Coordinates of C-alpha atoms and ligand atoms in Angstrom, one line a residue:
M166 CA -74.2 125.1 85.3
G167 CA -72.2 121.6 86.1
W168 CA -70.1 120.1 83.5
A169 CA -72.6 117.1 82.7
S170 CA -75.8 119.0 82.0
C171 CA -74.1 121.5 79.8
C172 CA -72.4 118.8 77.4
K173 CA -75.0 118.6 74.4
G174 CA -73.4 118.4 70.7
V175 CA -73.6 121.8 69.0
D176 CA -77.4 121.7 68.4
G177 CA -78.5 120.4 71.6
V178 CA -78.4 116.4 70.0
L179 CA -76.3 114.3 72.3
P180 CA -72.9 113.4 70.5
G181 CA -73.7 109.7 69.7
R182 CA -77.0 110.6 68.1
R183 CA -75.7 113.3 65.6
K184 CA -75.9 112.6 62.2
K185 CA -74.2 115.5 60.6
K186 CA -70.5 115.6 59.1
K187 CA -67.9 114.1 61.0
E188 CA -66.0 117.4 61.8
T189 CA -68.9 119.0 63.3
T190 CA -69.5 116.5 66.2
W191 CA -67.3 116.0 69.6
R192 CA -67.4 112.9 72.0
I193 CA -66.5 111.8 75.2
F194 CA -63.1 110.3 75.7
S195 CA -62.2 107.6 78.2
L196 CA -58.9 108.5 80.4
K197 CA -57.2 105.4 78.9
E198 CA -57.6 106.6 75.6
L199 CA -56.1 109.8 76.3
Q200 CA -53.3 108.2 78.5
S201 CA -52.4 105.8 75.7
A202 CA -52.6 109.2 73.1
T203 CA -50.0 111.1 75.1
N204 CA -47.9 108.3 76.1
N205 CA -49.3 108.7 79.7
F206 CA -49.0 112.5 79.7
N207 CA -45.3 112.5 79.3
Y208 CA -43.1 115.4 79.9
D209 CA -41.9 115.0 76.2
N210 CA -45.5 115.4 74.9
K211 CA -45.9 118.8 76.9
L212 CA -47.0 121.8 74.8
G213 CA -46.9 124.3 77.3
E214 CA -48.9 125.1 80.8
G215 CA -51.6 127.8 81.8
G216 CA -53.0 128.9 84.9
F217 CA -55.4 125.9 85.1
G218 CA -53.1 123.3 83.8
S219 CA -50.9 121.7 81.3
V220 CA -51.6 120.7 77.6
Y221 CA -50.1 118.0 75.8
W222 CA -49.7 116.7 72.1
G223 CA -51.1 113.3 71.4
Q224 CA -52.1 111.1 68.7
L225 CA -55.1 108.9 68.5
W226 CA -55.8 105.4 67.0
D227 CA -56.8 106.9 63.7
G228 CA -53.5 108.8 63.5
S229 CA -55.2 112.2 64.3
Q230 CA -53.1 114.6 66.1
I231 CA -54.8 116.3 69.6
A232 CA -53.8 118.6 72.1
V233 CA -55.0 117.6 75.5
K234 CA -55.6 120.1 78.3
R235 CA -55.3 118.4 81.5
L236 CA -56.5 120.5 84.5
K237 CA -54.0 120.9 87.1
S238 CA -55.7 119.7 90.1
W239 CA -59.6 119.3 91.0
S240 CA -61.2 122.3 92.9
N241 CA -64.4 124.0 92.5
K242 CA -62.5 126.6 90.7
A243 CA -61.1 124.3 88.0
E244 CA -64.6 122.5 87.8
T245 CA -66.4 125.8 86.8
E246 CA -63.3 126.4 84.4
F247 CA -63.9 123.3 82.5
A248 CA -67.3 123.4 82.5
I249 CA -67.2 126.9 81.1
E250 CA -64.7 125.8 78.7
V251 CA -66.7 122.7 77.1
E252 CA -70.3 124.9 77.6
V253 CA -68.7 127.4 75.3
L254 CA -66.5 125.4 72.9
A255 CA -69.4 123.2 72.2
T256 CA -72.2 125.9 71.0
V257 CA -69.6 127.8 68.9
R258 CA -68.5 127.3 65.3
H259 CA -66.4 129.3 63.3
K260 CA -63.2 128.8 61.3
S261 CA -61.2 131.4 63.5
L262 CA -62.2 129.5 66.8
L263 CA -60.2 126.6 68.2
S264 CA -62.6 123.5 67.7
L265 CA -63.6 121.1 70.7
R266 CA -62.9 117.1 69.8
G267 CA -64.5 116.3 73.2
Y268 CA -63.7 115.7 76.7
C269 CA -62.7 113.2 79.6
A270 CA -64.2 113.6 83.4
E271 CA -63.3 110.7 84.9
G272 CA -62.9 110.8 88.8
Q273 CA -61.1 113.8 89.5
E274 CA -59.5 113.7 85.9
R275 CA -60.8 116.5 84.0
L276 CA -59.5 116.9 80.2
I277 CA -60.7 118.8 77.4
V278 CA -59.4 117.4 74.0
Y279 CA -58.8 120.1 71.0
D280 CA -57.4 119.9 67.4
Y281 CA -53.7 120.2 67.6
M282 CA -52.6 123.3 66.0
P283 CA -48.9 122.6 64.6
N284 CA -47.8 126.2 64.5
L285 CA -48.8 126.7 68.4
S286 CA -49.3 130.1 69.6
L287 CA -48.9 133.5 68.0
H288 CA -47.1 134.3 71.2
S289 CA -44.5 131.7 70.4
H290 CA -43.7 133.3 67.3
L291 CA -43.6 136.9 68.5
H292 CA -41.8 136.3 71.6
G293 CA -41.0 132.6 72.4
Q294 CA -39.6 129.4 70.8
H295 CA -40.2 130.3 67.3
A296 CA -39.4 134.0 67.6
A297 CA -36.0 133.6 65.8
E298 CA -37.4 131.4 62.9
C299 CA -39.3 134.6 61.7
H300 CA -42.4 132.5 60.2
L301 CA -44.5 135.7 60.3
G302 CA -44.0 137.9 57.3
W303 CA -46.3 140.7 56.9
E304 CA -48.9 139.2 54.7
R305 CA -49.2 136.4 57.4
R306 CA -49.6 139.3 60.0
M307 CA -52.3 140.7 58.6
K308 CA -54.3 137.8 57.9
I309 CA -53.7 136.6 61.4
A310 CA -55.3 140.0 62.6
I311 CA -58.2 139.4 60.4
D312 CA -59.2 135.9 61.0
S313 CA -59.1 136.3 64.5
A314 CA -60.9 139.7 64.8
E315 CA -63.5 137.9 62.8
G316 CA -63.6 135.1 65.4
I317 CA -64.2 137.4 68.1
A318 CA -66.7 139.3 66.3
Y319 CA -68.5 135.8 65.7
L320 CA -68.6 135.9 69.7
H321 CA -69.5 139.1 70.2
H322 CA -72.5 139.4 67.8
Q323 CA -73.6 136.3 66.2
A324 CA -73.0 133.6 69.0
T325 CA -76.3 133.0 71.2
P326 CA -76.1 134.1 73.7
H327 CA -73.2 136.5 73.2
I328 CA -69.8 135.6 74.4
I329 CA -67.0 137.8 76.1
H330 CA -63.9 135.9 75.8
R331 CA -61.9 137.8 78.6
D332 CA -58.5 136.4 78.0
I333 CA -57.7 137.7 74.6
K334 CA -54.1 137.6 74.1
S335 CA -51.2 136.4 71.9
S336 CA -50.9 133.0 73.8
N337 CA -54.7 132.3 73.3
V338 CA -54.3 132.8 69.5
L339 CA -53.1 129.5 68.1
L340 CA -52.1 128.8 64.3
D341 CA -52.7 125.9 62.5
K342 CA -50.6 124.4 59.8
N343 CA -51.5 126.9 57.2
F344 CA -51.3 129.5 60.1
Q345 CA -54.6 130.5 60.3
A346 CA -55.5 132.0 63.1
R347 CA -57.9 129.9 65.9
V348 CA -58.8 132.1 69.0
A349 CA -58.5 129.6 71.9
D350 CA -58.8 129.0 75.8
F351 CA -62.6 129.7 76.5
G352 CA -62.2 128.7 80.3
F353 CA -62.7 132.5 81.3
A354 CA -65.3 133.2 78.9
K355 CA -68.6 135.2 80.2
L356 CA -72.2 134.1 78.3
I357 CA -74.1 137.5 78.5
P358 CA -77.6 137.4 78.8
D359 CA -79.8 139.0 75.9
G360 CA -80.0 142.8 76.4
A361 CA -77.5 142.9 79.0
T362 CA -74.8 145.5 78.3
H363 CA -72.0 144.6 80.7
V364 CA -71.6 142.0 83.4
T365 CA -70.1 142.6 87.2
T366 CA -67.9 139.9 87.5
K367 CA -64.5 138.9 89.2
V368 CA -61.8 139.9 87.2
K369 CA -59.9 137.4 85.2
G370 CA -57.5 137.8 82.4
T371 CA -53.5 138.7 81.9
L372 CA -51.7 141.6 83.0
G373 CA -51.0 143.9 80.0
Y374 CA -54.4 143.1 78.2
L375 CA -56.7 144.1 80.9
A376 CA -59.0 147.3 80.3
P377 CA -58.7 149.4 83.1
E378 CA -62.6 149.6 83.5
Y379 CA -62.7 145.9 84.1
A380 CA -59.5 145.7 86.0
M381 CA -60.7 148.3 88.3
L382 CA -64.3 147.8 88.3
G383 CA -64.9 144.2 87.2
K384 CA -67.3 145.5 84.5
A385 CA -66.8 142.9 81.7
S386 CA -68.2 143.9 78.6
E387 CA -67.6 143.1 74.7
S388 CA -65.4 146.4 74.9
C389 CA -62.8 144.7 77.5
D390 CA -62.2 142.0 74.5
V391 CA -61.9 144.9 72.3
F392 CA -59.3 146.3 74.5
S393 CA -57.2 143.3 74.8
F394 CA -57.6 142.7 71.2
G395 CA -56.0 146.4 70.2
V396 CA -53.0 145.3 72.4
L397 CA -52.6 142.2 70.3
L398 CA -52.7 144.2 67.2
L399 CA -50.1 146.3 68.4
E400 CA -47.7 143.3 69.5
L401 CA -48.4 141.9 66.1
A402 CA -47.5 144.9 64.1
S403 CA -44.2 145.8 66.3
G404 CA -43.3 142.2 67.7
K405 CA -43.3 144.0 71.2
R406 CA -44.6 142.5 74.5
P407 CA -47.5 144.6 76.0
V408 CA -45.3 145.8 78.9
E409 CA -41.9 146.3 78.7
K410 CA -40.0 146.7 81.9
L411 CA -37.6 149.7 81.1
N412 CA -35.9 149.5 84.9
P413 CA -36.7 148.2 88.0
T414 CA -39.3 150.6 89.0
T415 CA -40.9 151.8 85.4
K416 CA -42.9 150.2 82.9
L417 CA -44.0 151.2 79.4
T418 CA -47.3 149.6 78.1
I419 CA -47.5 148.9 74.1
T420 CA -49.9 151.7 73.8
E421 CA -47.8 154.1 75.6
W422 CA -44.9 153.3 73.3
A423 CA -46.9 153.7 70.1
L424 CA -49.3 156.5 70.6
P425 CA -46.9 159.4 70.3
L426 CA -45.0 157.4 67.3
A427 CA -48.4 157.2 65.5
R428 CA -49.1 160.7 66.6
D429 CA -45.7 161.8 64.6
K430 CA -46.8 159.3 61.9
K431 CA -44.0 157.5 62.5
F432 CA -45.5 154.0 61.4
K433 CA -42.0 152.7 60.1
E434 CA -40.5 152.9 63.5
I435 CA -43.5 150.9 65.0
A436 CA -42.9 148.4 62.6
D437 CA -41.3 145.0 63.9
P438 CA -37.5 144.7 63.1
K439 CA -37.9 141.3 61.9
L440 CA -40.1 142.5 59.0
K441 CA -36.9 144.1 57.5
D442 CA -39.0 146.9 56.1
V443 CA -41.1 144.5 54.2
F444 CA -44.9 145.2 54.7
V445 CA -47.4 147.2 53.2
E446 CA -47.3 150.4 54.9
A447 CA -50.9 151.3 54.4
E448 CA -51.7 148.0 56.1
L449 CA -49.4 148.5 59.2
K450 CA -50.8 151.8 59.7
R451 CA -54.5 150.4 59.5
M452 CA -53.1 147.9 62.2
V453 CA -51.5 150.1 64.6
L454 CA -54.3 153.0 64.2
V455 CA -57.0 150.1 64.8
G456 CA -55.2 148.7 67.8
L457 CA -54.5 152.1 69.4
A458 CA -58.5 152.7 68.9
C459 CA -59.0 149.7 70.5
S460 CA -56.7 149.8 73.4
Q461 CA -57.8 153.6 74.6
N462 CA -59.0 153.7 78.1
K463 CA -62.3 155.5 77.0
Q464 CA -64.3 152.3 76.7
E465 CA -67.0 154.5 74.8
Q466 CA -64.9 155.4 72.2
R467 CA -63.5 152.0 71.4
P468 CA -64.8 150.2 67.8
I469 CA -66.9 147.4 68.4
M470 CA -65.5 143.9 66.7
S471 CA -67.6 144.3 63.6
E472 CA -65.8 147.7 62.8
V473 CA -62.5 146.4 63.9
V474 CA -62.8 143.6 61.1
E475 CA -64.4 146.3 58.4
L476 CA -61.4 148.8 59.5
L477 CA -58.6 146.1 59.3
K478 CA -60.0 144.8 55.9
G479 CA -59.9 148.4 54.5
E480 CA -63.4 148.3 53.4
S481 CA -64.5 151.7 54.7
A482 CA -62.1 154.7 53.4
E483 CA -64.6 156.9 55.1
K484 CA -64.2 155.2 58.9
L485 CA -60.6 155.0 58.1
S486 CA -60.6 158.7 57.5
N487 CA -62.6 159.2 60.7
L488 CA -60.1 157.2 62.5
E489 CA -56.8 158.8 61.4
N490 CA -58.5 162.3 62.2
D491 CA -59.6 161.4 65.4
E492 CA -58.8 163.6 68.5
M493 CA -56.4 160.7 70.0
F494 CA -54.1 160.9 67.0
K495 CA -53.5 164.9 67.3
P496 CA -50.3 165.8 68.9
D497 CA -51.5 167.9 71.7
L498 CA -53.5 165.5 73.3
T499 CA -50.2 163.1 73.8
S500 CA -49.9 163.9 77.7
S501 CA -53.5 163.6 78.6
F502 CA -53.6 160.1 76.8
Q503 CA -50.4 158.7 78.4
D504 CA -51.4 160.1 82.0
S505 CA -54.9 158.5 81.8
S506 CA -53.6 155.3 80.7
H507 CA -50.9 155.5 83.2
S508 CA -53.2 156.4 86.2
S509 CA -55.5 153.6 85.4
H510 CA -53.7 150.9 84.0
P511 CA -52.9 148.2 86.5
D512 CA -49.9 147.2 84.9
S513 CA -48.3 149.9 87.3
S514 CA -48.4 147.9 90.0
D515 CA -45.4 145.4 90.8
C516 CA -47.2 143.4 92.7
I517 CA -48.1 140.2 90.3
T518 CA -49.2 137.2 91.6
E519 CA -51.4 134.3 90.2
E520 CA -54.3 135.2 92.3
K521 CA -54.5 139.0 93.9
N522 CA -57.2 140.9 95.1
S523 CA -57.1 144.5 93.6
K524 CA -60.1 145.5 95.6
A525 CA -61.3 143.3 98.6
D526 CA -63.7 140.9 98.2
T527 CA -65.1 142.1 95.0
I528 CA -62.1 141.8 92.7
D529 CA -60.5 138.7 91.9
E530 CA -58.0 139.1 89.8
A531 CA -56.2 135.9 88.0
V532 CA -53.3 136.9 86.1
D533 CA -50.7 135.1 83.9
S534 CA -47.4 135.6 85.6
S535 CA -45.8 133.2 83.0
E536 CA -45.7 134.4 80.0
T537 CA -46.9 138.4 79.1
V538 CA -45.6 140.4 81.9
P539 CA -41.5 140.2 82.1
S540 CA -41.4 141.9 85.4
A541 CA -43.0 139.0 86.9
R542 CA -40.5 136.5 86.4
Ligands
ATP818 N1 -54.7 122.9 70.4 C1 -53.6 123.5 70.7 N2 -52.4 123.0 69.5 C2 -51.1 123.2 70.2 N3 -50.7 124.1 71.1 C3 -51.9 124.5 71.8 C4 -52.8 123.7 72.1 N4 -53.7 124.8 73.1 C5 -52.8 125.0 73.9 N5 -51.7 124.9 73.2 C6 -50.4 125.4 74.0 O1 -50.2 125.5 75.3 C7 -50.2 126.4 75.9 C8 -50.9 126.4 77.1 O2 -52.1 126.7 77.0 P1 -53.0 127.4 78.1 O3 -54.7 127.6 77.1 O4 -53.4 126.0 79.0 O5 -52.6 128.4 78.9 P2 -52.4 129.9 78.3 O6 -53.3 130.1 77.5 O7 -50.9 129.9 77.7 O8 -52.5 130.7 79.8 P3 -53.4 130.6 80.5 O9 -54.4 129.5 80.7 O10 -53.2 130.8 82.0 O11 -54.4 131.9 80.2 C9 -50.6 127.5 75.0 O12 -49.7 128.6 75.0 C10 -50.1 126.8 73.7 O13 -48.8 127.0 73.0

């Protein structure tokens, strides 16, 4: 679908004709307005850069702060990313999803306007520019986990059609002024037709977060997001990156590192040292167990997002105890889990490029070489 045909308001009403509350509307921006809001896309306004373009901070005439994603260069691919992101954002609305303020499509310029998230991304707090400031105490981490799980559960179970995000990662979880999590970056999202269990597609996403069946066979389903979210939960609990480079030839995924510790019930050793032992042990344990259950290679054994929410909230003692007693947490299976994650995980490859073909013609893997995989630098 082209961008022009997808850009109706939330209820299919053209933006100008909407009569609902102001915060539920979005509109078309002129290039001039966005140039003036961002000081002509000044370098000093730049918030970050992703695979498809740069994001700038800006301020509108009414004083409200915005983030403007400016697509790097015009191409069919960029046009598709733009159309998907606008289409998805225009149809979803949830407290844990980043809201669309509008878009601009003038000449070859394609820009998407969002609410500005003053606390930037979860990634920046765990591994980036805010990491040293330690803003993420345990209570906040738990809330971020639950809120973002609810946002993804909404995409999987409530949005019509259902939506697979396909790029769940800590740099795509943004934090508002109250540290409320907002899942962002829907440029890779896939709309799932009614009744379909999965779609076979070009692989897009970020190394370290890709489910094996998706990375290798291009089978995208909700459980691929569950896998990525599991990695994110382990990242949130431990402060570690999804993949650590041990030496020039060896990498360790966060699941390979955390599982043996969880099996030995050494949850305190998993906790981020920045928490300085200040956390609720039962909650940390839940976050780790759920993270590992989500990021297991066996797709059919991963929970669905509504269960993830329930488990994280500690709403079902029975489900939690079933999870704790699951085979994967029994010590004797350590090697088989590790072996299978080693053998099927794409991170064992040293070849990290922005676009690479891991299976000729059928799999086109767009990866982020900028942030999540240290070895790619
Ligand atoms: N609404 C926003 N408010 C504040 N910062 C934002 C906002 N949107 C994006 N950013 C910042 O801009 C950075 C780049 O965002 P973008 O979505 O383009 O790329 P990415 O998710 O890091 O990478 P990729 O697109 O390759 O997956 C983010 O990491 C975030 O720090």
